[in-house]
Coordinates of C-alpha atoms in Angstrom, one line a residue:
Chain A
X919 CA 176.5 95.7 151.4
X920 CA 175.6 99.1 150.0
X921 CA 176.3 102.1 152.1
X922 CA 175.3 105.6 151.1
X923 CA 176.6 108.6 153.0
X924 CA 175.2 112.0 152.6
X925 CA 174.6 111.5 148.9
X926 CA 173.9 114.6 146.9
X927 CA 173.2 115.2 143.3
X928 CA 172.6 118.6 141.6
X929 CA 171.8 119.3 138.0
X930 CA 173.1 122.9 137.7
X931 CA 171.3 124.8 140.3
X932 CA 168.6 122.1 140.8
X933 CA 169.4 120.0 143.8
X934 CA 167.7 116.7 143.2
X935 CA 169.3 114.7 146.1
X936 CA 170.0 116.6 149.2
X937 CA 171.8 114.2 151.5
X938 CA 170.8 110.6 151.6
X939 CA 172.4 108.3 154.2
X940 CA 171.3 104.7 154.2
X941 CA 172.7 101.1 154.5
X942 CA 171.2 98.3 152.5
X943 CA 172.1 94.8 153.8
X944 CA 172.7 91.7 151.8
X945 CA 169.5 89.9 150.7
X946 CA 167.5 92.9 151.6
X947 CA 164.7 94.0 149.3
X948 CA 164.1 97.7 149.5
X949 CA 161.3 99.5 147.7
X950 CA 161.7 103.2 147.0
X951 CA 158.5 105.1 146.7
X952 CA 157.7 108.8 146.4
X953 CA 156.1 111.4 144.1
X954 CA 157.5 111.9 140.7
X955 CA 160.4 114.3 140.6
X956 CA 161.3 113.5 144.2
X957 CA 164.7 112.1 143.2
X958 CA 164.0 108.4 143.7
X959 CA 165.2 107.4 140.2
X960 CA 168.2 109.7 140.5
X961 CA 169.1 108.0 143.8
X962 CA 169.0 104.6 142.0
X963 CA 171.0 105.9 139.1
X964 CA 173.7 107.3 141.3
X965 CA 174.3 103.9 142.8
X966 CA 175.9 102.6 139.6
X967 CA 177.1 106.0 138.6
X968 CA 174.8 106.4 135.6
X969 CA 174.5 109.8 137.3
X970 CA 177.7 111.2 138.9
X971 CA 177.0 112.2 142.5
X972 CA 177.9 115.8 143.3
X973 CA 178.5 115.1 146.9
X974 CA 178.7 112.3 149.4
X975 CA 179.9 108.7 149.2
X976 CA 178.7 105.4 148.0
X977 CA 180.3 102.1 149.2
X978 CA 179.8 98.6 147.7
X979 CA 181.1 95.9 150.0
X980 CA 183.3 98.5 151.7
X981 CA 184.8 99.8 148.4
X982 CA 184.1 103.4 147.5
X983 CA 182.3 103.5 144.3
X984 CA 182.3 107.2 143.4
X985 CA 186.1 107.6 143.3
X986 CA 188.3 108.3 140.3
X987 CA 190.5 105.4 141.2
X988 CA 187.9 102.6 140.8
X989 CA 187.2 100.8 137.6
X990 CA 183.5 101.7 137.2
X991 CA 182.9 99.1 134.5
X992 CA 183.9 96.4 137.0
X993 CA 181.7 97.8 139.7
X994 CA 178.8 98.0 137.3
X995 CA 179.0 94.2 136.6
X996 CA 178.0 93.7 140.3
X997 CA 175.0 96.0 140.0
X998 CA 172.4 94.7 137.6
X999 CA 170.0 97.3 136.3
X1000 CA 166.5 97.1 134.8
X1001 CA 165.1 100.2 133.2
X1002 CA 161.6 101.5 132.8
X1003 CA 161.8 101.5 129.0
X1004 CA 163.5 98.0 128.9
X1005 CA 166.4 99.3 126.7
X1006 CA 166.9 96.0 125.0
X1007 CA 169.3 96.1 122.0
X1008 CA 167.0 96.1 119.0
X1009 CA 169.6 94.8 116.6
X1010 CA 170.3 91.7 118.5
X1011 CA 168.2 88.6 119.3
X1012 CA 167.1 87.8 122.8
X1013 CA 170.1 85.5 123.1
X1014 CA 172.4 88.2 121.7
X1015 CA 171.1 90.6 124.3
X1016 CA 171.7 88.3 127.2
X1017 CA 175.1 86.9 126.2
X1018 CA 176.8 90.1 125.0
X1019 CA 178.1 91.3 128.3
X1020 CA 179.1 87.8 129.7
X1021 CA 181.1 87.2 126.6
X1022 CA 182.6 90.7 126.1
X1023 CA 183.1 91.8 129.7
X1024 CA 183.6 88.5 131.6
X1025 CA 185.3 86.7 128.7
X1026 CA 182.9 83.7 129.0
X1027 CA 182.9 81.3 126.1
X1028 CA 179.9 81.5 123.7
X1029 CA 178.8 77.9 124.7
X1030 CA 178.9 78.7 128.3
X1031 CA 177.1 82.0 127.9
X1032 CA 174.4 80.4 125.7
X1033 CA 173.8 77.7 128.3
X1034 CA 173.4 80.2 131.0
X1035 CA 171.2 82.4 128.9
X1036 CA 168.9 79.4 128.2
X1037 CA 168.7 78.7 132.0
X1038 CA 167.8 82.3 132.7
X1039 CA 165.2 82.4 130.0
X1040 CA 163.6 79.4 131.6
X1041 CA 163.4 81.1 134.9
X1042 CA 161.7 84.1 133.4
X1043 CA 159.4 81.8 131.3
X1044 CA 160.7 82.8 127.8
X1045 CA 162.7 79.8 126.7
X1046 CA 160.9 79.7 123.4
X1047 CA 161.9 83.3 122.6
X1048 CA 165.7 82.8 122.5
X1049 CA 166.0 83.6 118.8
X1050 CA 163.3 86.4 118.6
X1051 CA 164.1 90.0 118.2
X1052 CA 163.0 92.4 120.9
X1053 CA 160.5 94.2 118.7
X1054 CA 158.5 91.0 118.2
X1055 CA 158.0 90.7 122.0
X1056 CA 155.3 92.3 124.2
X1057 CA 156.4 94.9 126.8
X1058 CA 156.1 92.4 129.6
X1059 CA 158.3 89.8 127.7
X1060 CA 160.8 92.5 126.8
X1061 CA 161.1 93.5 130.5
X1062 CA 161.6 89.9 131.5
X1063 CA 164.4 89.5 128.9
X1064 CA 165.9 92.7 130.4
X1065 CA 165.9 91.1 133.8
X1066 CA 167.5 87.9 132.4
X1067 CA 170.1 90.1 130.7
X1068 CA 171.0 91.8 133.9
X1069 CA 171.1 88.5 135.8
X1070 CA 173.5 87.0 133.3
X1071 CA 176.3 89.0 134.8
X1072 CA 175.7 87.4 138.3
X1073 CA 175.2 90.7 140.0
X1074 CA 175.3 91.1 143.7
X1075 CA 172.5 93.6 143.7
X1076 CA 169.7 94.3 141.3
X1077 CA 168.5 97.8 140.7
X1078 CA 165.0 98.3 139.2
X1079 CA 164.0 101.7 137.9
X1080 CA 160.2 101.7 137.7
X1081 CA 160.2 98.4 135.9
X1082 CA 156.5 98.2 135.3
X1083 CA 155.6 101.8 134.6
X1084 CA 155.8 101.5 130.9
X1085 CA 153.8 98.3 130.7
X1086 CA 150.2 97.7 129.8
X1087 CA 148.3 96.8 133.0
X1088 CA 147.8 93.2 132.0
X1089 CA 151.5 92.7 131.7
X1090 CA 152.5 94.1 135.1
X1091 CA 151.8 90.9 136.9
X1092 CA 154.2 88.7 134.9
X1093 CA 157.1 91.0 135.5
X1094 CA 156.3 91.4 139.2
X1095 CA 156.1 87.6 139.5
X1096 CA 159.6 87.3 138.2
X1097 CA 160.9 89.9 140.6
X1098 CA 159.1 88.2 143.5
X1099 CA 160.8 84.9 142.6
X1100 CA 164.1 86.7 142.6
X1101 CA 163.5 88.3 146.0
X1102 CA 162.6 84.9 147.4
X1103 CA 165.8 83.4 146.1
X1104 CA 167.7 85.9 148.3
X1105 CA 168.7 88.5 145.7
X1106 CA 169.5 91.9 147.1
X1107 CA 167.2 94.3 145.4
X1108 CA 166.5 98.0 145.3
X1109 CA 163.2 98.8 143.5
X1110 CA 161.9 102.2 142.6
X1111 CA 158.2 101.5 142.0
X1112 CA 154.7 102.9 142.0
X1113 CA 153.3 99.4 142.7
X1114 CA 152.3 99.8 146.4
X1115 CA 150.8 96.4 146.6
X1116 CA 154.0 94.8 145.5
X1117 CA 156.1 96.9 147.8
X1118 CA 153.9 95.9 150.7
X1119 CA 154.1 92.2 149.9
X1120 CA 157.8 91.8 148.8
X1121 CA 159.8 94.6 150.5
X1122 CA 161.8 94.2 153.7
X1123 CA 162.0 97.9 153.9
X1124 CA 160.4 100.8 152.2
X1125 CA 162.0 104.2 151.6
X1126 CA 159.7 107.2 151.1
X1127 CA 161.8 109.8 149.2
X1128 CA 160.5 113.3 148.8
X1129 CA 162.3 116.6 148.0
X1130 CA 165.6 114.7 147.6
X1131 CA 165.8 113.1 151.0
X1132 CA 164.4 110.0 152.7
X1133 CA 161.5 111.5 154.5
X1134 CA 160.6 108.2 156.2
X1135 CA 161.6 104.6 156.1
X1136 CA 160.6 101.4 157.7
X1137 CA 159.0 98.0 157.2
X1138 CA 156.0 98.0 154.9
X1139 CA 153.7 97.6 157.8
X1140 CA 155.1 100.6 159.6
X1141 CA 155.2 102.8 156.6
X1142 CA 151.9 101.9 154.9
X1143 CA 149.8 101.2 158.0
X1144 CA 151.2 103.7 160.4
X1145 CA 153.1 106.5 158.6
X1146 CA 154.6 109.1 161.0
X1147 CA 155.6 111.9 158.6
X1148 CA 153.0 114.3 157.3
X1149 CA 154.4 114.1 153.7
X1150 CA 154.2 110.3 153.8
X1151 CA 150.6 110.4 155.0
X1152 CA 149.7 112.9 152.2
X1153 CA 151.4 110.8 149.5
X1154 CA 149.9 107.5 150.6
X1155 CA 146.4 109.0 150.9
X1156 CA 146.7 109.8 147.2
X1157 CA 148.1 106.6 145.9
X1158 CA 146.5 103.9 148.1
Chain B
X6 CA 171.2 109.0 65.8
X7 CA 174.7 107.7 65.1
X8 CA 176.1 110.8 66.7
X9 CA 174.1 110.5 69.8
X10 CA 175.3 106.9 70.3
X11 CA 178.8 108.0 69.7
X12 CA 178.4 110.7 72.3
X13 CA 177.3 108.1 74.8
X14 CA 180.2 105.8 73.9
X15 CA 182.7 108.7 74.3
X16 CA 181.2 109.6 77.7
X17 CA 181.4 106.0 78.8
X18 CA 185.1 106.0 78.4
X19 CA 185.2 108.4 81.4
X20 CA 183.2 106.2 83.6
X21 CA 186.1 104.3 85.2
X22 CA 187.7 107.6 86.3
X23 CA 184.5 109.1 87.5
X24 CA 183.6 105.9 89.5
X25 CA 187.2 105.6 90.8
X26 CA 187.3 109.2 92.1
X27 CA 183.8 108.9 93.6
X28 CA 184.6 105.6 95.3
X29 CA 187.9 106.7 96.7
X30 CA 186.5 110.0 97.8
X31 CA 183.6 108.3 99.6
X32 CA 186.0 106.1 101.5
X33 CA 188.2 109.0 102.4
X34 CA 185.1 111.0 103.3
X35 CA 183.9 108.2 105.5
X36 CA 187.1 107.8 107.4
X37 CA 187.8 111.5 107.8
X38 CA 184.1 112.2 108.5
X39 CA 184.1 109.6 111.3
X40 CA 187.1 111.4 112.9
X41 CA 185.4 114.8 112.5
X42 CA 182.1 113.5 113.9
X43 CA 184.0 112.1 116.8
X44 CA 185.8 115.4 117.3
X45 CA 182.5 117.2 117.3
X46 CA 181.2 114.9 120.0
X47 CA 184.4 115.2 122.1
X48 CA 184.5 116.2 125.7
X49 CA 187.2 118.7 124.7
X50 CA 186.0 122.0 123.6
X51 CA 188.9 122.7 121.4
X52 CA 188.3 119.6 119.3
X53 CA 184.6 120.5 119.0
X54 CA 185.5 123.9 117.8
X55 CA 188.0 122.5 115.2
X56 CA 185.4 120.1 114.0
X57 CA 182.8 122.8 113.6
X58 CA 185.1 125.1 111.7
X59 CA 186.2 122.2 109.4
X60 CA 182.6 121.4 108.5
X61 CA 181.5 125.0 108.2
X62 CA 184.4 125.9 105.8
X63 CA 184.0 122.9 103.6
X64 CA 180.3 123.1 103.3
X65 CA 180.3 126.9 103.0
X66 CA 182.6 127.1 100.0
X67 CA 182.0 125.7 96.5
X68 CA 183.7 122.4 95.6
X69 CA 184.9 124.1 92.4
X70 CA 186.8 126.7 94.4
X71 CA 188.3 124.0 96.7
X72 CA 189.4 122.0 93.7
X73 CA 191.1 125.1 92.1
X74 CA 192.9 125.9 95.3
X75 CA 194.2 122.4 95.6
X76 CA 195.1 122.0 91.9
X77 CA 196.7 125.4 91.3
X78 CA 197.0 127.3 94.5
X79 CA 198.6 124.6 96.7
X80 CA 201.5 123.8 94.3
X81 CA 202.4 127.5 94.0
X82 CA 202.4 128.2 97.7
X83 CA 204.5 125.1 98.4
X84 CA 207.0 126.3 95.8
X85 CA 207.3 129.8 97.2
X86 CA 207.2 128.7 100.9
X87 CA 209.6 125.8 100.8
X88 CA 211.4 126.4 97.6
X89 CA 210.7 122.9 96.4
X90 CA 209.2 122.3 93.0
X91 CA 205.8 120.6 93.5
X92 CA 203.2 119.8 91.0
X93 CA 200.5 117.1 90.8
X94 CA 202.1 114.2 89.0
X95 CA 198.9 112.2 88.7
X96 CA 196.0 114.5 88.3
X97 CA 193.4 112.1 89.6
X98 CA 194.9 112.4 93.0
X99 CA 193.6 116.0 93.1
X100 CA 190.1 114.5 92.6
X101 CA 190.7 111.9 95.4
X102 CA 191.8 114.5 97.9
X103 CA 189.5 117.4 97.0
X104 CA 186.3 115.3 96.7
X105 CA 187.3 113.2 99.7
X106 CA 187.9 116.1 102.0
X107 CA 184.8 117.9 100.7
X108 CA 182.7 114.8 101.2
X109 CA 184.1 114.2 104.7
X110 CA 182.3 117.4 105.9
X111 CA 178.9 116.1 104.8
X112 CA 179.8 112.6 106.0
X113 CA 180.7 114.0 109.4
X114 CA 177.2 115.5 109.7
X115 CA 175.5 112.3 108.5
X116 CA 177.5 110.2 111.0
X117 CA 176.8 112.6 113.8
X118 CA 173.1 112.7 113.3
X119 CA 173.1 108.9 113.0
X120 CA 174.9 108.5 116.4
X121 CA 172.6 111.1 117.9
X122 CA 169.5 109.2 116.8
X123 CA 170.4 106.3 119.1
X124 CA 168.4 106.6 122.3
X125 CA 170.6 107.4 125.3
X126 CA 168.9 104.4 127.1
X127 CA 170.9 102.1 124.8
X128 CA 174.3 103.2 126.0
X129 CA 173.0 103.4 129.6
X130 CA 171.9 99.8 129.3
X131 CA 175.2 98.7 127.9
X132 CA 177.2 100.7 130.4
X133 CA 175.1 99.3 133.3
X134 CA 176.1 95.8 132.2
X135 CA 179.8 96.7 132.6
X136 CA 180.7 97.4 128.9
X137 CA 183.3 100.1 128.5
X138 CA 182.5 103.1 126.4
X139 CA 184.5 101.7 123.6
X140 CA 182.6 98.4 123.7
X141 CA 179.4 100.3 123.9
X142 CA 180.2 102.2 120.7
X143 CA 181.4 99.1 118.9
X144 CA 178.6 96.6 119.8
X145 CA 175.6 98.9 120.5
X146 CA 175.8 102.4 119.0
X147 CA 177.7 102.0 115.8
X148 CA 175.7 99.0 114.4
X149 CA 172.4 100.8 115.0
X150 CA 173.7 104.1 113.7
X151 CA 175.0 102.4 110.6
X152 CA 171.6 101.2 109.7
X153 CA 170.2 104.7 110.0
X154 CA 172.9 106.3 107.9
X155 CA 173.1 103.8 105.1
X156 CA 170.5 105.6 102.9
X157 CA 172.2 109.0 103.6
X158 CA 175.6 107.5 102.7
X159 CA 174.2 106.1 99.5
X160 CA 172.8 109.5 98.6
X161 CA 176.1 111.2 99.4
X162 CA 177.8 108.7 97.0
X163 CA 175.3 109.6 94.3
X164 CA 175.8 113.3 94.9
X165 CA 179.5 112.8 94.7
X166 CA 179.3 111.1 91.3
X167 CA 177.6 114.2 89.9
X168 CA 180.0 116.6 91.7
X169 CA 183.1 115.0 90.3
X170 CA 182.2 116.6 86.9
X171 CA 183.8 119.7 88.4
X172 CA 187.1 117.9 88.0
X173 CA 186.9 118.4 84.3
X174 CA 188.0 122.0 85.0
X175 CA 191.4 120.9 86.1
X176 CA 192.1 118.4 83.3
X177 CA 191.0 115.2 84.9
X178 CA 189.5 113.2 82.0
X179 CA 186.4 111.8 83.6
X180 CA 183.0 111.6 82.0
X181 CA 182.3 115.3 81.5
X182 CA 185.8 116.0 80.2
X183 CA 185.5 113.2 77.7
X184 CA 182.4 114.8 76.3
X185 CA 184.1 118.2 76.3
X186 CA 187.1 117.0 74.3
X187 CA 184.9 115.3 71.8
X188 CA 182.6 118.3 71.4
X189 CA 185.5 120.6 70.8
X190 CA 186.7 118.3 68.0
X191 CA 183.4 117.4 66.4
X192 CA 181.5 120.6 67.2
X193 CA 178.5 118.3 68.1
X194 CA 177.9 120.0 71.4
X195 CA 174.4 118.9 71.9
X196 CA 175.1 115.2 71.1
X197 CA 178.2 115.2 73.2
X198 CA 176.6 116.7 76.4
X199 CA 173.4 114.7 76.0
X200 CA 175.6 111.6 75.9
X201 CA 177.4 112.8 79.1
X202 CA 174.0 113.4 80.8
X203 CA 172.7 110.0 79.9
X204 CA 175.8 108.3 81.3
X205 CA 175.5 110.2 84.6
X206 CA 171.8 109.3 84.8
X207 CA 172.6 105.6 84.2
X208 CA 175.1 105.6 87.0
X209 CA 172.9 107.5 89.5
X210 CA 169.8 105.6 88.8
X211 CA 171.5 102.3 89.1
X212 CA 173.0 103.4 92.4
X213 CA 169.8 104.8 93.9
X214 CA 168.1 101.5 93.1
X215 CA 170.9 99.7 94.8
X216 CA 170.6 101.9 97.9
X217 CA 166.8 101.3 98.0
X218 CA 167.4 97.5 97.8
X219 CA 170.0 97.6 100.6
X220 CA 167.7 99.7 102.7
X221 CA 164.8 97.3 102.2
X222 CA 166.9 94.3 103.1
X223 CA 168.1 95.9 106.3
X224 CA 164.6 96.8 107.3
X225 CA 163.6 93.2 106.7
X226 CA 166.4 91.7 108.8
X227 CA 165.3 94.2 111.5
X228 CA 161.8 92.8 111.7
X229 CA 162.5 89.1 111.5

């Protein structure tokens, strides 16, 4: 579904990604772990071109993403993204946040978009917050709204960029629960995370990224219980 | 006492002109300022340079000098360059143009700082949902920036009301000019200019209260 070939990204002289090649299959749940500054968020942000790769190729369903000919806005509708800092639109209600893109980008009618938004809010357990403004919600609630907002576009893949890192500890569980449900429904997901327990439980595969490359990848059992690479061992010994 | 009251009444006669010039200038300033702010944020270096020069020149020279150039310098240079006789038929237009252009430089900076104040995560979130850069500006960035810049825009309007007094120098009969004319007739300079001052104060105080009120209302609707 997503194919990445020799992906590179440099900021000036700083090479953040130094050649990543991977294929992510439909319905696969991939967790990306690694030390901070290793390039894992950049990898994720390259997939929907929030960062422009400086080398290599990205394909979505066989179509090259990082090419001047493609309509990137259209590609992005297929790649839902959830951010560490939620990034809800503060001047809009929860409903406004969720229905904006379906109405403006997909041309959905307001009634249809509202109906869908209500359904999504139900699945993330926030049906009663439809008319609230983001600032009146807790961090965990805001992040669940952000997930609903991304899902409203019916994406093929969901990208999560450290979705629980900005949350108070007691709110991490509610967000992870929503993500786990999503994984069980067969959503293709790529999750950059520091939640090793979650990665172990939910991921089909885990990528360990360090120094801009995938140092090691495998099933959670392989990677967490029997890491081969010295860097992976060193990292895991610090975080587990 | 009678003379002071008369001074106020005389000055009041100039209020329509002063307010008209200020209002038109603020609208011109807003539109041109938006263009200049956009130029200064452009991908193209040449546009950014033009925008920077525009703002620097207009903020770095006195409004009085700009008004004099426009009122007396421009007609003369048009006459000598193109051989056509040009003079300002309606003097108030000088006020519209000079104050509007001058204000646009300040507006451009206000708008630019407002746009800059919006977290980059907002546009990233919008773009990641598939909104185009234009839609992102329209639905996400501009509405939020607008709330931030409303107080500054209000202050710019208030400043402009005071600055238009400069137009009295080129024969536009606004509040200050009304006072001047009466003073030179009656020789009641103190009464005339105190009247002028009171009228400006009444306009600026009213407006600053109005700006505060709008600001509070916007803050409230943000919280609800």
